[in-house]
Amino acid sequence: MAAENVVISQVTAAAVSVAFINWLKASSYFPWITQEKANLLRVLAVITSGIGALGIHYTWDPAAHSLTFTGLSLAAIFGAAVAWVKSFAVQELAYQATRKNNGTGAVAIAKKPDAASSAAPPAVTLLLAGLTLFVFGGCAVRHLPNGATQKATNFEQILAWNAAAAQANDGFADNVIGLQRTGVIGIPEAKNILLKQGAIAQADQRITDRISAAAKCAGEQAGPNATAAQLDSAAAACAQISGPGLASDINLILGSLTDLNSGMLLGVKNDAKRQALSELLATVQVLVGKIYSSLESQGVIK
Amino acid sequence: MSIVLTLYKFAALLGAVILPDIETALKIKAAFESLGPEYKANIQALTDAANHANQETIDKVNAWLTENGFEPLPPDPAKAK
């Protein structure tokens, strides 16, 4: 009878814990706890499983914001640890038995249309990359004082793509450094990736200088009342002298991105993180590709 | 025997267990698609944004390289002129 009570208590505690975690995932009050935060959910599962396992005495001191656990002997800690593992196992069984078969909309988004049977990366990653491309796939517009909008000139658009690419590369560096510090990437692998990123940033500095100089030259030559078409024409003429240098640096960036995507990211031990980094690189590649195409169509790059 | 778990320690423990997410790409600002009315001002603002991001990348790469005992990036000869 006593044994039955223990089992029922454990199962009940596990069920309550699972319900609590599921509520956290769905609740709008905790937007940072989602289906995709696997590590966080695992930690929560371990902590909440302890609720059912440990009869540890504790005292909360509101003034010191501290929680004091008492009555801990080596034997008690070992016993508690065993009980905790048992409780976690029961809770995991309850979770696996009761969860919906991941059939949520978010997971459906994660599947690429052409992805065959390979495991899909987390929805948040693809959603982020999709949003990034969506935001920068369109055209830049000028907002006029009378409330109307006007298509940006070609070189304003190129500089907009360029600034976005530079920031994406900057964000990529943040991620690589952060992942190295948490052990997801080793130091030698991180070094190789960051050296490429540094080279990309240096090349983009030169590209920025050349495009900006051509755009400023166009403004001076076409005059303050020039139309967008006149500015486009003047900028293309001003940029002619920079054509070979621009082509060389754009090719350097595209080559570096290819290197990064064709082997250097294999040092990232976590599949989901590697996929996310690859998506970020794809974003930079798309933006730089747009710059190249625009310069080519204007006759600056031949 | 007793242990004291402060909120700070609990946060540090969580921070050590939970890996960072890939979120910093959101630094890309949608404002790049929405420009002001003046050509010259737009050119300057977009140039400044790219220069700032590139310099920040180079600085953080150099800081990481130095911190881990490597040589920093060689200076760009085109920039040095």
mmCIF file of C-alpha atoms in Angstrom:
data_model
loop_
_atom_site.group_PDB
_atom_site.id
_atom_site.type_symbol
_atom_site.label_atom_id
_atom_site.label_comp_id
_atom_site.label_asym_id
_atom_site.label_seq_id
_atom_site.Cartn_x
_atom_site.Cartn_y
_atom_site.Cartn_z
ATOM 1 C CA MET A 1 0.000 0.000 0.000
ATOM 2 C CA ALA A 2 2.819 2.340 0.975
ATOM 3 C CA ALA A 3 4.698 1.475 -2.234
ATOM 4 C CA GLU A 4 1.585 2.214 -4.289
ATOM 5 C CA ASN A 5 1.309 5.612 -2.625
ATOM 6 C CA VAL A 6 4.923 6.443 -3.501
ATOM 7 C CA VAL A 7 4.376 5.493 -7.144
ATOM 8 C CA ILE A 8 1.149 7.483 -7.336
ATOM 9 C CA SER A 9 2.857 10.482 -5.720
ATOM 10 C CA GLN A 10 5.757 10.302 -8.171
ATOM 11 C CA VAL A 11 3.469 9.995 -11.186
ATOM 12 C CA THR A 12 1.265 12.826 -9.948
ATOM 13 C CA ALA A 13 4.249 15.087 -9.316
ATOM 14 C CA ALA A 14 5.613 14.223 -12.767
ATOM 15 C CA ALA A 15 2.288 14.968 -14.415
ATOM 16 C CA VAL A 16 2.029 18.317 -12.635
ATOM 17 C CA SER A 17 5.617 19.174 -13.631
ATOM 18 C CA VAL A 18 4.986 18.262 -17.271
ATOM 19 C CA ALA A 19 1.806 20.325 -17.288
ATOM 20 C CA PHE A 20 3.744 23.255 -15.777
ATOM 21 C CA ILE A 21 6.488 23.054 -18.448
ATOM 22 C CA ASN A 22 3.913 22.794 -21.234
ATOM 23 C CA TRP A 23 2.090 25.815 -19.807
ATOM 24 C CA LEU A 24 5.368 27.776 -19.720
ATOM 25 C CA LYS A 25 6.042 26.910 -23.370
ATOM 26 C CA ALA A 26 2.597 28.050 -24.476
ATOM 27 C CA SER A 27 2.280 31.046 -22.162
ATOM 28 C CA SER A 28 2.619 34.526 -23.612
ATOM 29 C CA TYR A 29 4.001 35.645 -20.230
ATOM 30 C CA PHE A 30 7.231 33.750 -20.898
ATOM 31 C CA PRO A 31 7.973 34.369 -24.600
ATOM 32 C CA TRP A 32 11.608 33.276 -24.137
ATOM 33 C CA ILE A 33 10.549 29.758 -23.197
ATOM 34 C CA THR A 34 9.567 28.059 -26.431
ATOM 35 C CA GLN A 35 9.449 24.632 -28.023
ATOM 36 C CA GLU A 36 12.800 25.324 -29.669
ATOM 37 C CA LYS A 37 14.758 26.138 -26.494
ATOM 38 C CA ALA A 38 15.729 22.524 -25.967
ATOM 39 C CA ASN A 39 18.500 23.211 -23.456
ATOM 40 C CA LEU A 40 16.344 25.497 -21.342
ATOM 41 C CA LEU A 41 13.496 22.999 -21.369
ATOM 42 C CA ARG A 42 15.877 20.244 -20.326
ATOM 43 C CA VAL A 43 17.063 22.346 -17.370
ATOM 44 C CA LEU A 44 13.475 23.113 -16.419
ATOM 45 C CA ALA A 45 12.629 19.428 -16.631
ATOM 46 C CA VAL A 46 15.522 18.511 -14.350
ATOM 47 C CA ILE A 47 14.610 21.220 -11.822
ATOM 48 C CA THR A 48 10.911 20.469 -11.758
ATOM 49 C CA SER A 49 11.553 16.735 -11.498
ATOM 50 C CA GLY A 50 13.323 17.540 -8.236
ATOM 51 C CA ILE A 51 10.048 18.839 -6.835
ATOM 52 C CA GLY A 52 8.703 15.338 -6.843
ATOM 53 C CA ALA A 53 11.848 13.738 -5.566
ATOM 54 C CA LEU A 54 13.347 15.864 -2.817
ATOM 55 C CA GLY A 55 11.960 16.413 0.594
ATOM 56 C CA ILE A 56 14.761 18.859 1.340
ATOM 57 C CA HIS A 57 14.035 21.518 3.918
ATOM 58 C CA TYR A 58 14.533 25.053 2.781
ATOM 59 C CA THR A 59 14.037 28.578 4.016
ATOM 60 C CA TRP A 60 13.501 31.607 1.783
ATOM 61 C CA ASP A 61 14.941 34.855 3.103
ATOM 62 C CA PRO A 62 13.163 37.674 1.252
ATOM 63 C CA ALA A 63 15.512 40.351 2.578
ATOM 64 C CA ALA A 64 18.675 38.607 1.381
ATOM 65 C CA HIS A 65 16.982 37.050 -1.691
ATOM 66 C CA SER A 66 18.493 33.747 -0.732
ATOM 67 C CA LEU A 67 17.238 30.204 -0.409
ATOM 68 C CA THR A 68 18.872 28.140 2.372
ATOM 69 C CA PHE A 69 18.792 24.356 2.150
ATOM 70 C CA THR A 70 19.393 22.473 5.373
ATOM 71 C CA GLY A 71 19.760 18.924 6.605
ATOM 72 C CA LEU A 72 22.132 17.855 3.859
ATOM 73 C CA SER A 73 24.393 14.934 4.759
ATOM 74 C CA LEU A 74 26.388 12.922 2.225
ATOM 75 C CA ALA A 75 23.952 10.015 2.562
ATOM 76 C CA ALA A 76 20.991 12.346 2.184
ATOM 77 C CA ILE A 77 22.497 13.980 -0.914
ATOM 78 C CA PHE A 78 23.139 10.566 -2.501
ATOM 79 C CA GLY A 79 19.657 9.364 -1.635
ATOM 80 C CA ALA A 80 18.165 12.577 -2.941
ATOM 81 C CA ALA A 81 20.161 12.314 -6.185
ATOM 82 C CA VAL A 82 18.912 8.772 -6.774
ATOM 83 C CA ALA A 83 15.358 9.844 -6.051
ATOM 84 C CA TRP A 84 15.781 12.848 -8.373
ATOM 85 C CA VAL A 85 16.942 10.668 -11.258
ATOM 86 C CA LYS A 86 13.997 8.337 -10.686
ATOM 87 C CA SER A 87 11.630 11.285 -10.625
ATOM 88 C CA PHE A 88 13.141 12.705 -13.819
ATOM 89 C CA ALA A 89 12.706 9.327 -15.508
ATOM 90 C CA VAL A 90 9.042 9.188 -14.495
ATOM 91 C CA GLN A 91 8.506 12.759 -15.639
ATOM 92 C CA GLU A 92 10.204 12.076 -18.976
ATOM 93 C CA LEU A 93 7.941 9.054 -19.467
ATOM 94 C CA ALA A 94 4.928 11.226 -18.702
ATOM 95 C CA TYR A 95 6.126 13.914 -21.120
ATOM 96 C CA GLN A 96 6.900 11.529 -23.961
ATOM 97 C CA ALA A 97 3.586 9.772 -23.451
ATOM 98 C CA THR A 98 1.502 12.935 -23.405
ATOM 99 C CA ARG A 99 3.199 15.327 -25.829
ATOM 100 C CA LYS A 100 1.669 16.025 -29.202
ATOM 101 C CA ASN A 101 3.755 14.560 -32.001
ATOM 102 C CA ASN A 102 5.504 17.894 -32.657
ATOM 103 C CA GLY A 103 2.752 18.664 -35.066
ATOM 104 C CA THR A 104 2.789 22.367 -34.419
ATOM 105 C CA GLY A 105 2.817 25.072 -37.008
ATOM 106 C CA ALA A 106 6.253 26.206 -35.936
ATOM 107 C CA VAL A 107 7.814 22.864 -36.773
ATOM 108 C CA ALA A 108 6.042 22.770 -40.108
ATOM 109 C CA ILE A 109 7.721 26.076 -40.961
ATOM 110 C CA ALA A 110 11.090 24.504 -40.218
ATOM 111 C CA LYS A 111 10.825 22.048 -43.083
ATOM 112 C CA LYS A 112 12.333 23.231 -46.309
ATOM 113 C CA PRO A 113 10.123 22.441 -49.284
ATOM 114 C CA ASP A 114 12.920 20.515 -50.933
ATOM 115 C CA ALA A 115 14.273 18.887 -47.788
ATOM 116 C CA ALA A 116 14.003 15.165 -48.149
ATOM 117 C CA SER A 117 14.203 13.010 -45.099
ATOM 118 C CA SER A 118 17.022 14.881 -43.379
ATOM 119 C CA ALA A 119 16.349 16.323 -39.960
ATOM 120 C CA ALA A 120 14.999 19.843 -40.168
ATOM 121 C CA PRO A 121 16.866 22.578 -38.279
ATOM 122 C CA PRO A 122 15.012 24.431 -35.525
ATOM 123 C CA ALA A 123 12.126 26.553 -36.692
ATOM 124 C CA VAL A 124 13.514 29.632 -35.034
ATOM 125 C CA THR A 125 16.651 29.485 -37.158
ATOM 126 C CA LEU A 126 14.947 29.224 -40.506
ATOM 127 C CA LEU A 127 12.301 31.697 -39.479
ATOM 128 C CA LEU A 128 15.028 34.179 -38.580
ATOM 129 C CA ALA A 129 16.886 33.669 -41.839
ATOM 130 C CA GLY A 130 13.619 33.916 -43.735
ATOM 131 C CA LEU A 131 12.729 37.143 -42.002
ATOM 132 C CA THR A 132 16.165 38.560 -42.721
ATOM 133 C CA LEU A 133 15.904 37.780 -46.409
ATOM 134 C CA PHE A 134 12.331 39.046 -46.482
ATOM 135 C CA VAL A 135 13.343 42.355 -44.937
ATOM 136 C CA PHE A 136 16.231 42.883 -47.351
ATOM 137 C CA GLY A 137 14.837 41.260 -50.437
ATOM 138 C CA GLY A 138 12.808 44.358 -51.250
ATOM 139 C CA CYS A 139 13.833 47.777 -52.461
ATOM 140 C CA ALA A 140 14.864 50.779 -50.412
ATOM 141 C CA VAL A 141 12.565 53.767 -50.649
ATOM 142 C CA ARG A 142 12.927 57.423 -49.758
ATOM 143 C CA HIS A 143 10.246 58.981 -47.588
ATOM 144 C CA LEU A 144 9.555 62.482 -48.875
ATOM 145 C CA PRO A 145 8.422 65.404 -46.675
ATOM 146 C CA ASN A 146 4.957 65.385 -48.262
ATOM 147 C CA GLY A 147 4.398 61.810 -47.109
ATOM 148 C CA ALA A 148 4.960 60.230 -50.505
ATOM 149 C CA THR A 149 7.636 57.621 -51.195
ATOM 150 C CA GLN A 150 10.157 57.489 -54.008
ATOM 151 C CA LYS A 151 12.352 54.643 -55.201
ATOM 152 C CA ALA A 152 15.919 55.056 -53.964
ATOM 153 C CA THR A 153 18.706 55.618 -56.467
ATOM 154 C CA ASN A 154 20.786 52.628 -57.511
ATOM 155 C CA PHE A 155 23.721 53.592 -55.324
ATOM 156 C CA GLU A 156 21.551 54.302 -52.284
ATOM 157 C CA GLN A 157 20.159 50.785 -52.749
ATOM 158 C CA ILE A 158 23.646 49.308 -53.115
ATOM 159 C CA LEU A 159 24.791 51.068 -49.947
ATOM 160 C CA ALA A 160 21.700 49.783 -48.115
ATOM 161 C CA TRP A 161 22.497 46.175 -49.086
ATOM 162 C CA ASN A 162 26.146 46.798 -48.227
ATOM 163 C CA ALA A 163 25.358 48.124 -44.736
ATOM 164 C CA ALA A 164 23.059 45.160 -44.084
ATOM 165 C CA ALA A 165 25.757 42.712 -45.236
ATOM 166 C CA ALA A 166 28.326 44.383 -42.962
ATOM 167 C CA GLN A 167 25.978 44.087 -39.986
ATOM 168 C CA ALA A 168 25.174 40.452 -40.784
ATOM 169 C CA ASN A 169 28.910 39.700 -40.855
ATOM 170 C CA ASP A 170 29.284 41.521 -37.535
ATOM 171 C CA GLY A 171 26.458 39.461 -36.031
ATOM 172 C CA PHE A 172 28.066 36.293 -37.386
ATOM 173 C CA ALA A 173 31.310 37.162 -35.568
ATOM 174 C CA ASP A 174 29.361 37.654 -32.339
ATOM 175 C CA ASN A 175 27.858 34.210 -32.716
ATOM 176 C CA VAL A 176 31.146 32.485 -33.509
ATOM 177 C CA ILE A 177 32.873 34.086 -30.502
ATOM 178 C CA GLY A 178 29.911 33.256 -28.248
ATOM 179 C CA LEU A 179 29.794 29.637 -29.428
ATOM 180 C CA GLN A 180 33.550 29.253 -28.956
ATOM 181 C CA ARG A 181 33.294 30.538 -25.396
ATOM 182 C CA THR A 182 30.624 27.968 -24.619
ATOM 183 C CA GLY A 183 32.616 25.124 -26.164
ATOM 184 C CA VAL A 184 30.458 24.538 -29.257
ATOM 185 C CA ILE A 185 33.405 25.537 -31.476
ATOM 186 C CA GLY A 186 37.034 24.783 -30.697
ATOM 187 C CA ILE A 187 39.630 27.573 -30.663
ATOM 188 C CA PRO A 188 41.449 26.475 -33.891
ATOM 189 C CA GLU A 189 38.155 26.252 -35.808
ATOM 190 C CA ALA A 190 36.943 29.595 -34.450
ATOM 191 C CA LYS A 191 40.257 31.185 -35.411
ATOM 192 C CA ASN A 192 39.938 30.059 -39.040
ATOM 193 C CA ILE A 193 36.360 31.325 -39.276
ATOM 194 C CA LEU A 194 37.125 34.667 -37.622
ATOM 195 C CA LEU A 195 40.151 35.274 -39.861
ATOM 196 C CA LYS A 196 37.845 34.894 -42.877
ATOM 197 C CA GLN A 197 35.342 37.255 -41.307
ATOM 198 C CA GLY A 198 38.031 39.811 -40.621
ATOM 199 C CA ALA A 199 39.107 39.584 -44.271
ATOM 200 C CA ILE A 200 35.468 40.026 -45.347
ATOM 201 C CA ALA A 201 35.127 43.121 -43.154
ATOM 202 C CA GLN A 202 38.340 44.606 -44.549
ATOM 203 C CA ALA A 203 37.219 43.945 -48.130
ATOM 204 C CA ASP A 204 33.839 45.476 -47.375
ATOM 205 C CA GLN A 205 35.534 48.575 -45.976
ATOM 206 C CA ARG A 206 37.196 49.052 -49.374
ATOM 207 C CA ILE A 207 33.911 48.407 -51.186
ATOM 208 C CA THR A 208 32.153 50.930 -48.954
ATOM 209 C CA ASP A 209 34.821 53.551 -49.657
ATOM 210 C CA ARG A 210 34.548 53.096 -53.428
ATOM 211 C CA ILE A 211 30.753 53.015 -53.629
ATOM 212 C CA SER A 212 30.392 55.928 -51.258
ATOM 213 C CA ALA A 213 32.936 57.974 -53.221
ATOM 214 C CA ALA A 214 31.085 57.278 -56.485
ATOM 215 C CA ALA A 215 27.732 58.186 -54.925
ATOM 216 C CA LYS A 216 29.122 61.447 -53.531
ATOM 217 C CA CYS A 217 30.769 62.253 -56.865
ATOM 218 C CA ALA A 218 27.376 61.721 -58.552
ATOM 219 C CA GLY A 219 25.687 64.099 -56.120
ATOM 220 C CA GLU A 220 28.231 66.800 -56.896
ATOM 221 C CA GLN A 221 28.148 66.314 -60.657
ATOM 222 C CA ALA A 222 24.380 65.998 -61.053
ATOM 223 C CA GLY A 223 23.571 68.892 -58.718
ATOM 224 C CA PRO A 224 21.075 69.303 -55.879
ATOM 225 C CA ASN A 225 17.953 69.188 -58.074
ATOM 226 C CA ALA A 226 18.914 66.074 -60.029
ATOM 227 C CA THR A 227 16.354 63.331 -60.597
ATOM 228 C CA ALA A 228 16.996 59.739 -59.525
ATOM 229 C CA ALA A 229 17.724 58.789 -63.142
ATOM 230 C CA GLN A 230 20.313 61.566 -63.455
ATOM 231 C CA LEU A 231 21.956 60.503 -60.196
ATOM 232 C CA ASP A 232 22.009 56.863 -61.346
ATOM 233 C CA SER A 233 23.690 57.815 -64.586
ATOM 234 C CA ALA A 234 26.239 60.070 -62.889
ATOM 235 C CA ALA A 235 27.069 57.479 -60.215
ATOM 236 C CA ALA A 236 27.645 54.754 -62.793
ATOM 237 C CA ALA A 237 30.047 57.070 -64.641
ATOM 238 C CA CYS A 238 31.847 58.065 -61.420
ATOM 239 C CA ALA A 239 32.243 54.393 -60.392
ATOM 240 C CA GLN A 240 33.845 53.303 -63.669
ATOM 241 C CA ILE A 241 37.351 53.834 -62.357
ATOM 242 C CA SER A 242 36.595 51.623 -59.338
ATOM 243 C CA GLY A 243 35.078 48.761 -61.337
ATOM 244 C CA PRO A 244 38.053 46.348 -61.238
ATOM 245 C CA GLY A 245 38.686 46.974 -57.530
ATOM 246 C CA LEU A 246 35.009 46.476 -56.693
ATOM 247 C CA ALA A 247 34.893 43.234 -58.692
ATOM 248 C CA SER A 248 38.042 41.970 -56.972
ATOM 249 C CA ASP A 249 36.767 42.670 -53.448
ATOM 250 C CA ILE A 250 33.285 41.311 -54.108
ATOM 251 C CA ASN A 251 34.825 38.130 -55.475
ATOM 252 C CA LEU A 252 37.077 37.944 -52.412
ATOM 253 C CA ILE A 253 34.010 38.111 -50.155
ATOM 254 C CA LEU A 254 32.052 35.560 -52.177
ATOM 255 C CA GLY A 255 35.083 33.231 -52.185
ATOM 256 C CA SER A 256 35.466 33.577 -48.410
ATOM 257 C CA LEU A 257 31.775 32.798 -47.927
ATOM 258 C CA THR A 258 32.153 29.695 -50.084
ATOM 259 C CA ASP A 259 35.169 28.591 -48.027
ATOM 260 C CA LEU A 260 33.225 29.102 -44.807
ATOM 261 C CA ASN A 261 30.234 27.167 -46.062
ATOM 262 C CA SER A 262 32.163 24.339 -47.679
ATOM 263 C CA GLY A 263 33.986 22.952 -44.689
ATOM 264 C CA MET A 264 34.992 25.510 -42.099
ATOM 265 C CA LEU A 265 31.662 25.298 -40.299
ATOM 266 C CA LEU A 266 32.121 21.550 -39.814
ATOM 267 C CA GLY A 267 34.023 22.482 -36.647
ATOM 268 C CA VAL A 268 30.719 23.578 -35.107
ATOM 269 C CA LYS A 269 29.725 20.534 -33.090
ATOM 270 C CA ASN A 270 26.049 21.401 -32.708
ATOM 271 C CA ASP A 271 24.015 20.649 -35.867
ATOM 272 C CA ALA A 272 21.368 23.284 -35.227
ATOM 273 C CA LYS A 273 23.930 26.013 -34.533
ATOM 274 C CA ARG A 274 25.931 25.037 -37.617
ATOM 275 C CA GLN A 275 22.794 25.234 -39.738
ATOM 276 C CA ALA A 276 21.936 28.629 -38.263
ATOM 277 C CA LEU A 277 25.423 29.969 -39.006
ATOM 278 C CA SER A 278 25.145 28.640 -42.536
ATOM 279 C CA GLU A 279 21.852 30.493 -42.973
ATOM 280 C CA LEU A 280 23.498 33.713 -41.801
ATOM 281 C CA LEU A 281 26.246 33.243 -44.359
ATOM 282 C CA ALA A 282 23.586 32.719 -47.015
ATOM 283 C CA THR A 283 22.072 36.072 -46.032
ATOM 284 C CA VAL A 284 25.403 37.840 -46.534
ATOM 285 C CA GLN A 285 25.882 35.976 -49.812
ATOM 286 C CA VAL A 286 22.480 37.095 -51.128
ATOM 287 C CA LEU A 287 23.138 40.726 -50.202
ATOM 288 C CA VAL A 288 26.632 40.800 -51.747
ATOM 289 C CA GLY A 289 25.269 39.018 -54.815
ATOM 290 C CA LYS A 290 22.673 41.782 -55.227
ATOM 291 C CA ILE A 291 25.425 44.413 -55.079
ATOM 292 C CA TYR A 292 27.401 42.565 -57.761
ATOM 293 C CA SER A 293 24.366 42.189 -60.040
ATOM 294 C CA SER A 294 23.433 45.847 -59.718
ATOM 295 C CA LEU A 295 26.963 47.059 -60.486
ATOM 296 C CA GLU A 296 27.149 44.668 -63.407
ATOM 297 C CA SER A 297 23.814 45.810 -64.859
ATOM 298 C CA GLN A 298 25.010 49.450 -64.619
ATOM 299 C CA GLY A 299 28.183 48.596 -66.508
ATOM 300 C CA VAL A 300 30.482 49.302 -63.578
ATOM 301 C CA ILE A 301 31.644 45.680 -63.320
ATOM 302 C CA LYS A 302 32.265 44.020 -66.671
ATOM 303 C CA MET B 1 25.327 20.979 6.582
ATOM 304 C CA SER B 2 23.470 23.599 4.582
ATOM 305 C CA ILE B 3 23.846 25.392 1.278
ATOM 306 C CA VAL B 4 22.646 28.831 0.280
ATOM 307 C CA LEU B 5 21.394 29.359 -3.254
ATOM 308 C CA THR B 6 21.124 33.034 -4.134
ATOM 309 C CA LEU B 7 19.292 34.278 -7.202
ATOM 310 C CA TYR B 8 22.648 35.357 -8.619
ATOM 311 C CA LYS B 9 24.092 31.864 -8.242
ATOM 312 C CA PHE B 10 20.972 30.350 -9.766
ATOM 313 C CA ALA B 11 21.195 32.707 -12.757
ATOM 314 C CA ALA B 12 24.897 31.919 -13.169
ATOM 315 C CA LEU B 13 24.106 28.197 -13.099
ATOM 316 C CA LEU B 14 21.419 28.591 -15.750
ATOM 317 C CA GLY B 15 23.719 30.769 -17.839
ATOM 318 C CA ALA B 16 26.384 28.090 -17.795
ATOM 319 C CA VAL B 17 23.970 25.406 -18.928
ATOM 320 C CA ILE B 18 21.953 27.242 -21.574
ATOM 321 C CA LEU B 19 23.843 27.941 -24.780
ATOM 322 C CA PRO B 20 23.382 31.248 -26.562
ATOM 323 C CA ASP B 21 20.957 31.301 -29.450
ATOM 324 C CA ILE B 22 21.661 32.601 -32.926
ATOM 325 C CA GLU B 23 19.925 35.900 -32.544
ATOM 326 C CA THR B 24 22.456 38.609 -33.157
ATOM 327 C CA ALA B 25 21.695 38.705 -36.853
ATOM 328 C CA LEU B 26 18.764 40.814 -35.773
ATOM 329 C CA LYS B 27 21.297 43.623 -35.494
ATOM 330 C CA ILE B 28 20.544 44.193 -39.178
ATOM 331 C CA LYS B 29 18.234 47.149 -39.095
ATOM 332 C CA ALA B 30 15.125 47.360 -41.219
ATOM 333 C CA ALA B 31 15.729 51.125 -41.337
ATOM 334 C CA PHE B 32 18.093 50.485 -44.251
ATOM 335 C CA GLU B 33 15.037 49.897 -46.412
ATOM 336 C CA SER B 34 13.410 53.115 -45.271
ATOM 337 C CA LEU B 35 15.485 56.142 -46.244
ATOM 338 C CA GLY B 36 15.140 59.868 -45.704
ATOM 339 C CA PRO B 37 14.357 62.390 -48.440
ATOM 340 C CA GLU B 38 17.921 63.691 -48.976
ATOM 341 C CA TYR B 39 20.327 61.822 -51.234
ATOM 342 C CA LYS B 40 23.513 63.146 -49.607
ATOM 343 C CA ALA B 41 22.310 62.413 -46.080
ATOM 344 C CA ASN B 42 21.270 58.885 -47.059
ATOM 345 C CA ILE B 43 24.644 58.172 -48.664
ATOM 346 C CA GLN B 44 26.471 59.393 -45.568
ATOM 347 C CA ALA B 45 24.248 57.496 -43.113
ATOM 348 C CA LEU B 46 24.536 54.218 -45.018
ATOM 349 C CA THR B 47 28.299 54.651 -45.391
ATOM 350 C CA ASP B 48 28.627 55.316 -41.671
ATOM 351 C CA ALA B 49 26.529 52.258 -40.787
ATOM 352 C CA ALA B 50 28.671 49.954 -42.953
ATOM 353 C CA ASN B 51 31.928 51.460 -41.696
ATOM 354 C CA HIS B 52 30.810 51.123 -38.098
ATOM 355 C CA ALA B 53 29.802 47.462 -38.518
ATOM 356 C CA ASN B 54 33.000 46.560 -40.383
ATOM 357 C CA GLN B 55 35.231 48.292 -37.844
ATOM 358 C CA GLU B 56 33.352 46.612 -35.016
ATOM 359 C CA THR B 57 33.884 43.214 -36.674
ATOM 360 C CA ILE B 58 37.606 43.843 -37.147
ATOM 361 C CA ASP B 59 37.991 45.077 -33.570
ATOM 362 C CA LYS B 60 36.222 42.086 -32.037
ATOM 363 C CA VAL B 61 38.104 39.607 -34.235
ATOM 364 C CA ASN B 62 41.409 41.239 -33.231
ATOM 365 C CA ALA B 63 40.415 41.254 -29.565
ATOM 366 C CA TRP B 64 39.536 37.542 -29.734
ATOM 367 C CA LEU B 65 42.768 36.675 -31.598
ATOM 368 C CA THR B 66 44.906 38.573 -29.082
ATOM 369 C CA GLU B 67 43.007 37.095 -26.136
ATOM 370 C CA ASN B 68 43.762 33.596 -27.424
ATOM 371 C CA GLY B 69 47.443 34.243 -28.083
ATOM 372 C CA PHE B 70 47.300 34.816 -31.872
ATOM 373 C CA GLU B 71 48.534 37.678 -34.025
ATOM 374 C CA PRO B 72 45.856 40.240 -34.917
ATOM 375 C CA LEU B 73 44.699 40.676 -38.512
ATOM 376 C CA PRO B 74 47.354 42.231 -40.758
ATOM 377 C CA PRO B 75 46.490 45.887 -41.369
ATOM 378 C CA ASP B 76 44.738 46.547 -44.682
ATOM 379 C CA PRO B 77 47.361 48.189 -46.969
ATOM 380 C CA ALA B 78 44.594 49.919 -48.942
ATOM 381 C CA LYS B 79 43.272 51.486 -45.737
ATOM 382 C CA ALA B 80 46.725 52.415 -44.477
ATOM 383 C CA LYS B 81 47.290 54.732 -47.452
#
